[in-house]
mmCIF file of C-alpha atoms and ligand atoms in Angstrom:
data_model
loop_
_atom_site.group_PDB
_atom_site.id
_atom_site.type_symbol
_atom_site.label_atom_id
_atom_site.label_comp_id
_atom_site.label_asym_id
_atom_site.label_seq_id
_atom_site.Cartn_x
_atom_site.Cartn_y
_atom_site.Cartn_z
ATOM 1 C CA MET A 27 -40.593 2.960 -45.354
ATOM 2 C CA THR A 28 -42.962 0.506 -43.697
ATOM 3 C CA LEU A 29 -46.190 1.767 -42.204
ATOM 4 C CA HIS A 30 -47.581 -0.002 -39.102
ATOM 5 C CA ARG A 31 -50.064 2.633 -37.958
ATOM 6 C CA LEU A 32 -51.440 6.008 -38.973
ATOM 7 C CA LEU A 33 -51.850 8.477 -36.110
ATOM 8 C CA ILE A 34 -54.175 11.472 -36.346
ATOM 9 C CA HIS A 35 -52.688 14.063 -33.975
ATOM 10 C CA ASP A 36 -55.251 16.011 -31.939
ATOM 11 C CA SER A 37 -53.900 19.309 -33.368
ATOM 12 C CA VAL A 38 -55.920 18.623 -36.535
ATOM 13 C CA GLY A 39 -58.857 19.607 -34.310
ATOM 14 C CA ILE A 40 -57.906 23.220 -35.098
ATOM 15 C CA ALA A 41 -59.223 22.561 -38.617
ATOM 16 C CA PHE A 42 -61.853 19.815 -38.155
ATOM 17 C CA PRO A 43 -62.840 17.086 -35.659
ATOM 18 C CA PRO A 44 -60.047 14.429 -35.832
ATOM 19 C CA GLU A 45 -62.657 11.627 -35.721
ATOM 20 C CA LEU A 46 -63.932 12.712 -39.160
ATOM 21 C CA LEU A 47 -60.537 11.896 -40.648
ATOM 22 C CA VAL A 48 -60.271 8.630 -38.684
ATOM 23 C CA ASP A 49 -63.689 7.611 -40.112
ATOM 24 C CA GLU A 50 -62.769 8.706 -43.622
ATOM 25 C CA LEU A 51 -59.592 6.567 -43.557
ATOM 26 C CA SER A 52 -61.039 3.594 -41.647
ATOM 27 C CA ASP A 53 -60.981 1.338 -44.732
ATOM 28 C CA LEU A 54 -57.174 1.552 -45.072
ATOM 29 C CA ASP A 55 -55.218 -1.644 -44.442
ATOM 30 C CA VAL A 56 -53.336 0.084 -41.630
ATOM 31 C CA PRO A 57 -54.741 0.903 -38.150
ATOM 32 C CA VAL A 58 -55.831 4.547 -37.929
ATOM 33 C CA GLU A 59 -55.847 5.981 -34.390
ATOM 34 C CA THR A 60 -55.980 9.366 -32.686
ATOM 35 C CA ALA A 61 -52.835 10.598 -30.917
ATOM 36 C CA ASP A 62 -51.677 13.496 -28.760
ATOM 37 C CA ASP A 63 -48.410 14.914 -27.424
ATOM 38 C CA ASP A 64 -48.137 12.026 -24.907
ATOM 39 C CA THR A 65 -48.122 9.373 -27.643
ATOM 40 C CA ASN A 66 -44.826 7.533 -28.151
ATOM 41 C CA PHE A 67 -44.114 8.009 -31.827
ATOM 42 C CA SER A 68 -41.788 5.416 -33.345
ATOM 43 C CA GLN A 69 -40.631 3.795 -36.565
ATOM 44 C CA GLY A 70 -43.502 2.510 -38.677
ATOM 45 C CA ASP A 71 -45.686 5.483 -37.666
ATOM 46 C CA GLY A 72 -47.264 7.946 -40.055
ATOM 47 C CA VAL A 73 -48.587 11.074 -38.319
ATOM 48 C CA VAL A 74 -51.214 13.464 -39.676
ATOM 49 C CA THR A 75 -51.001 16.844 -37.955
ATOM 50 C CA PHE A 76 -51.839 20.543 -38.105
ATOM 51 C CA GLY A 77 -48.423 21.672 -36.860
ATOM 52 C CA PRO A 78 -45.120 20.348 -35.537
ATOM 53 C CA ALA A 79 -44.765 18.684 -32.126
ATOM 54 C CA GLU A 80 -41.908 17.173 -30.177
ATOM 55 C CA GLY A 81 -41.624 13.471 -30.770
ATOM 56 C CA PHE A 82 -42.658 13.488 -34.433
ATOM 57 C CA LEU A 83 -39.039 13.030 -35.542
ATOM 58 C CA ALA A 84 -39.164 9.455 -34.218
ATOM 59 C CA ALA A 85 -41.912 8.644 -36.743
ATOM 60 C CA ASP A 86 -41.239 7.635 -40.353
ATOM 61 C CA TRP A 87 -43.619 10.071 -41.983
ATOM 62 C CA VAL A 88 -45.391 13.283 -40.942
ATOM 63 C CA HIS A 89 -48.180 14.788 -43.052
ATOM 64 C CA CYS A 90 -49.122 18.430 -42.415
ATOM 65 C CA ILE A 91 -52.772 19.213 -43.159
ATOM 66 C CA ARG A 92 -51.857 22.756 -44.249
ATOM 67 C CA ALA A 93 -50.134 24.026 -47.388
ATOM 68 C CA GLY A 94 -47.752 26.248 -45.423
ATOM 69 C CA TYR A 95 -45.097 24.225 -43.594
ATOM 70 C CA ASP A 96 -43.043 27.229 -42.422
ATOM 71 C CA GLU A 97 -43.447 26.179 -38.753
ATOM 72 C CA PHE A 98 -41.631 22.886 -39.374
ATOM 73 C CA ASP A 99 -37.855 22.602 -38.907
ATOM 74 C CA VAL A 100 -37.191 21.082 -42.324
ATOM 75 C CA ASP A 101 -33.466 20.545 -41.621
ATOM 76 C CA ALA A 102 -34.265 18.550 -38.471
ATOM 77 C CA TYR A 103 -36.616 16.304 -40.492
ATOM 78 C CA GLU A 104 -33.921 15.794 -43.103
ATOM 79 C CA LEU A 105 -31.374 14.921 -40.409
ATOM 80 C CA ALA A 106 -33.749 12.522 -38.660
ATOM 81 C CA GLY A 107 -34.708 10.835 -41.948
ATOM 82 C CA THR A 108 -38.390 11.588 -41.274
ATOM 83 C CA THR A 109 -40.425 12.214 -44.420
ATOM 84 C CA LEU A 110 -42.498 15.422 -44.366
ATOM 85 C CA THR A 111 -45.434 16.007 -46.747
ATOM 86 C CA ASN A 112 -47.868 18.940 -46.922
ATOM 87 C CA SER A 113 -51.369 19.614 -48.245
ATOM 88 C CA SER A 114 -50.665 21.978 -51.093
ATOM 89 C CA GLY A 115 -53.058 21.505 -54.004
ATOM 90 C CA VAL A 116 -56.430 21.514 -52.218
ATOM 91 C CA HIS A 117 -57.061 25.185 -51.403
ATOM 92 C CA GLY A 118 -57.519 26.740 -54.837
ATOM 93 C CA THR A 119 -61.342 26.750 -54.755
ATOM 94 C CA SER A 120 -61.922 27.835 -51.149
ATOM 95 C CA VAL A 121 -59.258 30.549 -51.101
ATOM 96 C CA GLY A 122 -60.058 31.583 -54.686
ATOM 97 C CA GLU A 123 -63.714 32.136 -53.750
ATOM 98 C CA MET A 124 -62.704 34.010 -50.597
ATOM 99 C CA VAL A 125 -60.515 36.417 -52.564
ATOM 100 C CA ALA A 126 -63.290 36.918 -55.140
ATOM 101 C CA GLY A 127 -65.555 37.724 -52.180
ATOM 102 C CA TYR A 128 -63.154 40.300 -50.734
ATOM 103 C CA MET A 129 -62.795 42.028 -54.096
ATOM 104 C CA LEU A 130 -66.548 41.995 -54.767
ATOM 105 C CA SER A 131 -67.134 43.470 -51.316
ATOM 106 C CA PHE A 132 -64.702 46.330 -51.908
ATOM 107 C CA ALA A 133 -66.158 47.074 -55.343
ATOM 108 C CA ARG A 134 -69.859 46.656 -54.494
ATOM 109 C CA ARG A 135 -69.447 48.013 -50.891
ATOM 110 C CA LEU A 136 -71.021 44.971 -49.191
ATOM 111 C CA HIS A 137 -68.935 45.447 -46.034
ATOM 112 C CA VAL A 138 -70.126 49.070 -45.790
ATOM 113 C CA PHE A 139 -73.781 48.054 -46.079
ATOM 114 C CA ARG A 140 -73.326 45.280 -43.537
ATOM 115 C CA ASP A 141 -71.726 47.699 -41.063
ATOM 116 C CA ALA A 142 -74.634 50.117 -41.624
ATOM 117 C CA GLN A 143 -77.134 47.292 -41.181
ATOM 118 C CA ALA A 144 -75.727 46.622 -37.706
ATOM 119 C CA ASP A 145 -76.918 50.168 -36.855
ATOM 120 C CA HIS A 146 -80.279 49.704 -38.701
ATOM 121 C CA GLU A 147 -79.099 52.451 -41.056
ATOM 122 C CA TRP A 148 -80.319 52.898 -44.683
ATOM 123 C CA HIS A 149 -76.939 53.920 -46.065
ATOM 124 C CA ASP A 150 -76.754 55.940 -49.303
ATOM 125 C CA LEU A 151 -73.342 55.707 -50.962
ATOM 126 C CA PRO A 152 -71.597 58.696 -52.527
ATOM 127 C CA TYR A 153 -72.024 58.350 -56.333
ATOM 128 C CA GLU A 154 -68.283 57.937 -56.960
ATOM 129 C CA GLU A 155 -67.764 55.152 -54.389
ATOM 130 C CA PRO A 156 -68.987 51.861 -55.901
ATOM 131 C CA PHE A 157 -67.270 50.323 -58.889
ATOM 132 C CA THR A 158 -67.307 47.041 -60.787
ATOM 133 C CA LEU A 159 -64.495 44.487 -60.997
ATOM 134 C CA ASP A 160 -64.936 44.121 -64.748
ATOM 135 C CA GLY A 161 -61.754 45.381 -66.434
ATOM 136 C CA GLU A 162 -59.964 46.167 -63.146
ATOM 137 C CA ARG A 163 -56.431 44.822 -62.876
ATOM 138 C CA LEU A 164 -55.502 42.166 -60.335
ATOM 139 C CA CYS A 165 -51.878 41.209 -59.735
ATOM 140 C CA VAL A 166 -51.469 37.779 -58.133
ATOM 141 C CA VAL A 167 -48.082 37.308 -56.466
ATOM 142 C CA GLY A 168 -47.339 33.572 -56.434
ATOM 143 C CA LEU A 169 -49.048 31.411 -59.043
ATOM 144 C CA GLY A 170 -49.291 28.021 -57.326
ATOM 145 C CA THR A 171 -52.530 26.417 -56.147
ATOM 146 C CA LEU A 172 -53.847 29.540 -54.393
ATOM 147 C CA GLY A 173 -52.674 31.950 -57.069
ATOM 148 C CA ARG A 174 -54.270 29.966 -59.885
ATOM 149 C CA GLY A 175 -57.516 29.533 -57.925
ATOM 150 C CA ILE A 176 -57.630 33.306 -57.443
ATOM 151 C CA ALA A 177 -56.685 34.034 -61.075
ATOM 152 C CA GLU A 178 -59.357 31.686 -62.488
ATOM 153 C CA ARG A 179 -62.141 33.385 -60.518
ATOM 154 C CA ALA A 180 -60.903 36.903 -61.222
ATOM 155 C CA ASP A 181 -60.747 36.068 -64.924
ATOM 156 C CA ALA A 182 -64.337 34.778 -64.781
ATOM 157 C CA LEU A 183 -65.339 38.157 -63.274
ATOM 158 C CA GLY A 184 -63.857 39.929 -66.288
ATOM 159 C CA MET A 185 -60.771 41.250 -64.490
ATOM 160 C CA ASP A 186 -57.442 41.910 -66.173
ATOM 161 C CA VAL A 187 -55.211 39.389 -64.380
ATOM 162 C CA VAL A 188 -51.430 39.662 -64.251
ATOM 163 C CA GLY A 189 -49.120 37.705 -61.964
ATOM 164 C CA VAL A 190 -45.671 37.272 -60.481
ATOM 165 C CA ARG A 191 -43.908 33.954 -60.345
ATOM 166 C CA GLN A 192 -40.444 32.489 -60.201
ATOM 167 C CA SER A 193 -40.651 30.695 -63.543
ATOM 168 C CA GLU A 194 -41.707 32.113 -66.902
ATOM 169 C CA GLU A 195 -44.217 29.331 -67.465
ATOM 170 C CA PRO A 196 -47.542 30.887 -68.581
ATOM 171 C CA VAL A 197 -50.817 30.431 -66.679
ATOM 172 C CA PRO A 198 -53.975 30.394 -68.872
ATOM 173 C CA GLU A 199 -55.988 33.027 -66.968
ATOM 174 C CA VAL A 200 -53.004 35.320 -66.416
ATOM 175 C CA ARG A 201 -52.466 37.807 -69.250
ATOM 176 C CA GLU A 202 -48.886 38.648 -68.326
ATOM 177 C CA VAL A 203 -46.475 36.846 -66.014
ATOM 178 C CA TYR A 204 -43.704 38.931 -64.410
ATOM 179 C CA GLN A 205 -40.555 37.570 -62.795
ATOM 180 C CA SER A 206 -40.051 38.056 -59.045
ATOM 181 C CA GLU A 207 -37.446 40.772 -59.669
ATOM 182 C CA ASP A 208 -40.060 42.763 -61.643
ATOM 183 C CA LEU A 209 -42.516 42.849 -58.734
ATOM 184 C CA HIS A 210 -42.762 46.665 -58.729
ATOM 185 C CA GLU A 211 -43.601 46.792 -62.407
ATOM 186 C CA ALA A 212 -46.237 44.101 -61.885
ATOM 187 C CA ILE A 213 -48.028 45.801 -58.970
ATOM 188 C CA ALA A 214 -47.743 49.433 -60.124
ATOM 189 C CA ASP A 215 -50.950 49.507 -62.199
ATOM 190 C CA ALA A 216 -52.991 46.995 -60.229
ATOM 191 C CA ARG A 217 -56.236 47.902 -58.460
ATOM 192 C CA PHE A 218 -55.877 44.704 -56.392
ATOM 193 C CA VAL A 219 -52.711 42.887 -55.333
ATOM 194 C CA ALA A 220 -53.214 39.380 -53.930
ATOM 195 C CA LEU A 221 -50.402 37.615 -52.078
ATOM 196 C CA ALA A 222 -50.243 33.827 -52.519
ATOM 197 C CA THR A 223 -46.630 32.822 -51.890
ATOM 198 C CA PRO A 224 -45.266 30.623 -49.105
ATOM 199 C CA LEU A 225 -43.462 32.323 -46.216
ATOM 200 C CA THR A 226 -39.755 31.898 -46.941
ATOM 201 C CA PRO A 227 -36.650 33.992 -46.201
ATOM 202 C CA GLU A 228 -37.203 35.587 -49.656
ATOM 203 C CA THR A 229 -40.870 36.474 -49.089
ATOM 204 C CA GLU A 230 -40.669 37.610 -45.450
ATOM 205 C CA GLY A 231 -41.288 41.392 -45.498
ATOM 206 C CA LEU A 232 -41.816 41.305 -49.285
ATOM 207 C CA PHE A 233 -44.409 44.065 -48.902
ATOM 208 C CA ASP A 234 -42.895 47.052 -47.122
ATOM 209 C CA THR A 235 -42.557 50.823 -47.706
ATOM 210 C CA PRO A 236 -41.226 50.651 -51.312
ATOM 211 C CA GLU A 237 -44.061 48.355 -52.402
ATOM 212 C CA PHE A 238 -46.780 50.558 -50.849
ATOM 213 C CA GLU A 239 -45.166 53.573 -52.517
ATOM 214 C CA VAL A 240 -45.328 51.837 -55.895
ATOM 215 C CA MET A 241 -48.950 50.699 -55.488
ATOM 216 C CA ARG A 242 -51.829 52.881 -56.700
ATOM 217 C CA GLU A 243 -53.526 55.045 -54.077
ATOM 218 C CA ASP A 244 -56.855 53.415 -54.935
ATOM 219 C CA ALA A 245 -55.375 49.904 -54.665
ATOM 220 C CA TYR A 246 -56.348 47.143 -52.257
ATOM 221 C CA LEU A 247 -53.945 44.579 -50.804
ATOM 222 C CA VAL A 248 -55.210 41.036 -50.230
ATOM 223 C CA ASN A 249 -53.127 38.715 -48.049
ATOM 224 C CA VAL A 250 -54.254 35.093 -47.841
ATOM 225 C CA ALA A 251 -50.698 33.714 -47.669
ATOM 226 C CA ARG A 252 -48.855 34.349 -44.378
ATOM 227 C CA GLY A 253 -48.801 37.441 -42.146
ATOM 228 C CA PRO A 254 -45.040 38.138 -42.084
ATOM 229 C CA ILE A 255 -44.975 38.508 -45.893
ATOM 230 C CA VAL A 256 -46.354 41.998 -45.207
ATOM 231 C CA ASP A 257 -44.721 44.425 -42.784
ATOM 232 C CA GLN A 258 -47.891 45.059 -40.799
ATOM 233 C CA SER A 259 -47.005 48.399 -39.183
ATOM 234 C CA THR A 260 -45.971 49.755 -42.599
ATOM 235 C CA LEU A 261 -49.325 48.599 -43.981
ATOM 236 C CA VAL A 262 -51.129 50.453 -41.185
ATOM 237 C CA ASP A 263 -49.111 53.603 -42.056
ATOM 238 C CA ALA A 264 -49.911 53.139 -45.754
ATOM 239 C CA LEU A 265 -53.632 52.899 -44.942
ATOM 240 C CA GLU A 266 -53.496 55.921 -42.626
ATOM 241 C CA THR A 267 -51.625 58.126 -45.105
ATOM 242 C CA GLY A 268 -53.751 56.993 -48.052
ATOM 243 C CA ALA A 269 -50.839 55.364 -49.896
ATOM 244 C CA VAL A 270 -53.284 52.481 -50.505
ATOM 245 C CA SER A 271 -57.080 52.378 -50.137
ATOM 246 C CA GLY A 272 -57.667 49.208 -48.186
ATOM 247 C CA ALA A 273 -56.787 45.619 -47.422
ATOM 248 C CA ALA A 274 -58.386 42.228 -46.976
ATOM 249 C CA LEU A 275 -56.339 40.230 -44.523
ATOM 250 C CA ASP A 276 -56.777 36.588 -43.559
ATOM 251 C CA VAL A 277 -53.323 36.218 -42.002
ATOM 252 C CA PHE A 278 -51.348 38.398 -39.595
ATOM 253 C CA GLU A 279 -47.938 38.775 -37.982
ATOM 254 C CA GLU A 280 -49.586 37.702 -34.729
ATOM 255 C CA GLU A 281 -52.666 35.449 -34.691
ATOM 256 C CA PRO A 282 -55.242 35.937 -33.315
ATOM 257 C CA LEU A 283 -54.936 39.605 -34.293
ATOM 258 C CA PRO A 284 -54.523 41.481 -30.961
ATOM 259 C CA GLU A 285 -57.589 43.408 -29.811
ATOM 260 C CA GLU A 286 -55.670 46.712 -29.843
ATOM 261 C CA SER A 287 -54.629 46.411 -33.515
ATOM 262 C CA PRO A 288 -55.648 49.516 -35.525
ATOM 263 C CA LEU A 289 -56.611 47.164 -38.376
ATOM 264 C CA TRP A 290 -59.861 46.165 -36.613
ATOM 265 C CA GLY A 291 -61.350 49.654 -36.726
ATOM 266 C CA ARG A 292 -60.775 50.616 -40.363
ATOM 267 C CA GLU A 293 -63.780 50.516 -42.690
ATOM 268 C CA GLU A 294 -61.636 49.662 -45.732
ATOM 269 C CA VAL A 295 -59.981 46.707 -43.996
ATOM 270 C CA ILE A 296 -61.666 43.313 -43.987
ATOM 271 C CA VAL A 297 -60.269 41.047 -41.274
ATOM 272 C CA THR A 298 -60.951 37.315 -41.464
ATOM 273 C CA PRO A 299 -59.549 34.896 -38.848
ATOM 274 C CA HIS A 300 -57.244 32.735 -41.015
ATOM 275 C CA ALA A 301 -60.420 31.263 -42.460
ATOM 276 C CA ALA A 302 -59.858 31.511 -46.219
ATOM 277 C CA ALA A 303 -59.324 27.771 -46.676
ATOM 278 C CA GLN A 304 -62.102 26.595 -44.344
ATOM 279 C CA THR A 305 -64.760 24.407 -45.881
ATOM 280 C CA ARG A 306 -66.859 21.578 -44.485
ATOM 281 C CA GLY A 307 -65.296 19.108 -46.913
ATOM 282 C CA TYR A 308 -61.727 19.812 -45.828
ATOM 283 C CA HIS A 309 -61.250 16.490 -43.991
ATOM 284 C CA ARG A 310 -62.138 14.661 -47.226
ATOM 285 C CA ASP A 311 -59.529 16.577 -49.224
ATOM 286 C CA ILE A 312 -56.930 15.697 -46.594
ATOM 287 C CA ALA A 313 -58.071 12.051 -46.564
ATOM 288 C CA THR A 314 -57.575 11.854 -50.339
ATOM 289 C CA LEU A 315 -53.995 13.133 -50.030
ATOM 290 C CA VAL A 316 -53.174 10.823 -47.105
ATOM 291 C CA ARG A 317 -54.753 7.816 -48.855
ATOM 292 C CA THR A 318 -52.705 8.499 -52.002
ATOM 293 C CA ASN A 319 -49.519 8.604 -49.966
ATOM 294 C CA VAL A 320 -50.351 5.446 -47.993
ATOM 295 C CA GLU A 321 -50.738 3.732 -51.389
ATOM 296 C CA GLN A 322 -47.437 5.230 -52.510
ATOM 297 C CA VAL A 323 -45.735 3.815 -49.397
ATOM 298 C CA ARG A 324 -47.262 0.405 -50.126
ATOM 299 C CA ASN A 325 -46.111 0.522 -53.761
ATOM 300 C CA GLY A 326 -42.658 1.875 -52.943
ATOM 301 C CA GLY A 327 -43.453 4.994 -54.989
ATOM 302 C CA GLU A 328 -42.560 8.655 -54.438
ATOM 303 C CA LEU A 329 -44.856 10.429 -51.943
ATOM 304 C CA VAL A 330 -46.846 13.360 -53.356
ATOM 305 C CA ASN A 331 -46.265 16.839 -51.869
ATOM 306 C CA ARG A 332 -43.005 15.622 -50.366
ATOM 307 C CA ILE A 333 -41.021 18.413 -48.697
ATOM 308 C CA VAL A 334 -38.271 16.232 -47.168
HETATM 309 P P1 NAD B 8 -47.955 26.315 -53.849
HETATM 310 O O1 NAD B 8 -46.679 25.681 -53.455
HETATM 311 O O2 NAD B 8 -48.918 25.570 -54.695
HETATM 312 O O3 NAD B 8 -47.659 27.697 -54.598
HETATM 313 C C1 NAD B 8 -46.802 28.685 -54.111
HETATM 314 C C2 NAD B 8 -46.246 29.414 -55.311
HETATM 315 O O4 NAD B 8 -45.543 30.586 -54.855
HETATM 316 C C3 NAD B 8 -45.274 28.575 -56.123
HETATM 317 O O5 NAD B 8 -45.662 28.619 -57.470
HETATM 318 C C4 NAD B 8 -43.930 29.272 -55.906
HETATM 319 O O6 NAD B 8 -43.084 29.165 -57.009
HETATM 320 C C5 NAD B 8 -44.390 30.700 -55.692
HETATM 321 N N1 NAD B 8 -43.399 31.565 -55.053
HETATM 322 C C6 NAD B 8 -42.559 31.291 -54.037
HETATM 323 N N2 NAD B 8 -41.797 32.380 -53.761
HETATM 324 C C7 NAD B 8 -42.160 33.348 -54.630
HETATM 325 C C8 NAD B 8 -41.744 34.685 -54.858
HETATM 326 N N3 NAD B 8 -40.775 35.242 -54.120
HETATM 327 N N4 NAD B 8 -42.337 35.399 -55.849
HETATM 328 C C9 NAD B 8 -43.306 34.842 -56.608
HETATM 329 N N5 NAD B 8 -43.748 33.570 -56.439
HETATM 330 C C10 NAD B 8 -43.185 32.842 -55.465
HETATM 331 O O7 NAD B 8 -48.647 26.745 -52.478
HETATM 332 P P2 NAD B 8 -50.169 27.168 -52.280
HETATM 333 O O8 NAD B 8 -50.980 25.975 -51.935
HETATM 334 O O9 NAD B 8 -50.585 28.034 -53.389
HETATM 335 O O10 NAD B 8 -50.050 28.017 -50.933
HETATM 336 C C11 NAD B 8 -49.225 29.156 -50.873
HETATM 337 C C12 NAD B 8 -49.107 29.624 -49.433
HETATM 338 O O11 NAD B 8 -50.361 30.159 -49.022
HETATM 339 C C13 NAD B 8 -48.833 28.486 -48.452
HETATM 340 O O12 NAD B 8 -47.440 28.263 -48.317
HETATM 341 C C14 NAD B 8 -49.470 28.974 -47.177
HETATM 342 O O13 NAD B 8 -48.518 29.656 -46.396
HETATM 343 C C15 NAD B 8 -50.560 29.921 -47.639
HETATM 344 N N6 NAD B 8 -51.915 29.372 -47.477
HETATM 345 C C16 NAD B 8 -52.799 30.044 -46.700
HETATM 346 C C17 NAD B 8 -54.076 29.548 -46.536
HETATM 347 C C18 NAD B 8 -55.088 30.275 -45.673
HETATM 348 O O14 NAD B 8 -55.884 29.636 -45.015
HETATM 349 N N7 NAD B 8 -55.085 31.590 -45.655
HETATM 350 C C19 NAD B 8 -54.461 28.352 -47.160
HETATM 351 C C20 NAD B 8 -53.538 27.697 -47.973
HETATM 352 C C21 NAD B 8 -52.266 28.218 -48.133
#
């Protein structure tokens, strides 16, 4: 591959101002320019983007600024000979802290107090309501960047961390690693279940009626991965019937979450707007990945985070 220019597609504006990335990469020995859907992409182009767009297949290389690349037609990239890379590896701290925050809120009732504060109400909790995370079991499903970031923070909070992954390779902060086929065994005793897998044909609808039946009635589901991994209407039923206690959801089947969704109105549901990975330094993390891969192109090496 030869690289003649690096184009920052305006869709990255969903995550941060594109100019920040242009500035950050301005010292590269390749012109860095902004681009939009009207740009003529061609051989010698590298494109940095939030999501897919028509025309990208004419470029040599497309870098997605997200970890999840489920919106990209991977087969079409393969066929076109266009290299696709993603941004896995940079979200462990931001998402890990977010999940720690959700769990601390459920245990220490911060969301309840904040709701009461909006009504200027001095809210006394029933004695049996608050608890501490110390010693509570967390099951992390998917032990990649997100899963490890979550596990490290939960371990630091004194939680009993177990996990589910496709390989048997141990993870330091995870006391027991279960195989994917033992998912039910892994989640059965957990007070919190955190989803951190990519959206794939195998993980779509992974959490449905049987999983909510297996989970403890006082359990909380945390989804920071992708909405369709959970069957959302089944989750609503599980919350309404008390099959599970609550959920922290950053991702949804439909985003933005429609105004009429019953999830908005439930006290034991924390809704965040696909914000778990947001941080003001995000453009720098992306610049580091892109810079590494520009150097790899120059050196004829293998691109990091290569999907196709
Ligand atoms: P990663 O590739 O580092 O890790 C994913 C892990 O999930 C891998 O270890 C993989 O083996 C495992 N996995 C895949 N299928 C599995 C299954 N059926 N059972 C158990 N484990 C399975 O990716 P990551 O950076 O950790 O991100 C994971 C996903 O989270 C992304 O694909 C993306 O969709 C989502 N994500 C969301 C946000 C957000 O803002 N909410 C931010 C980053 C990533």
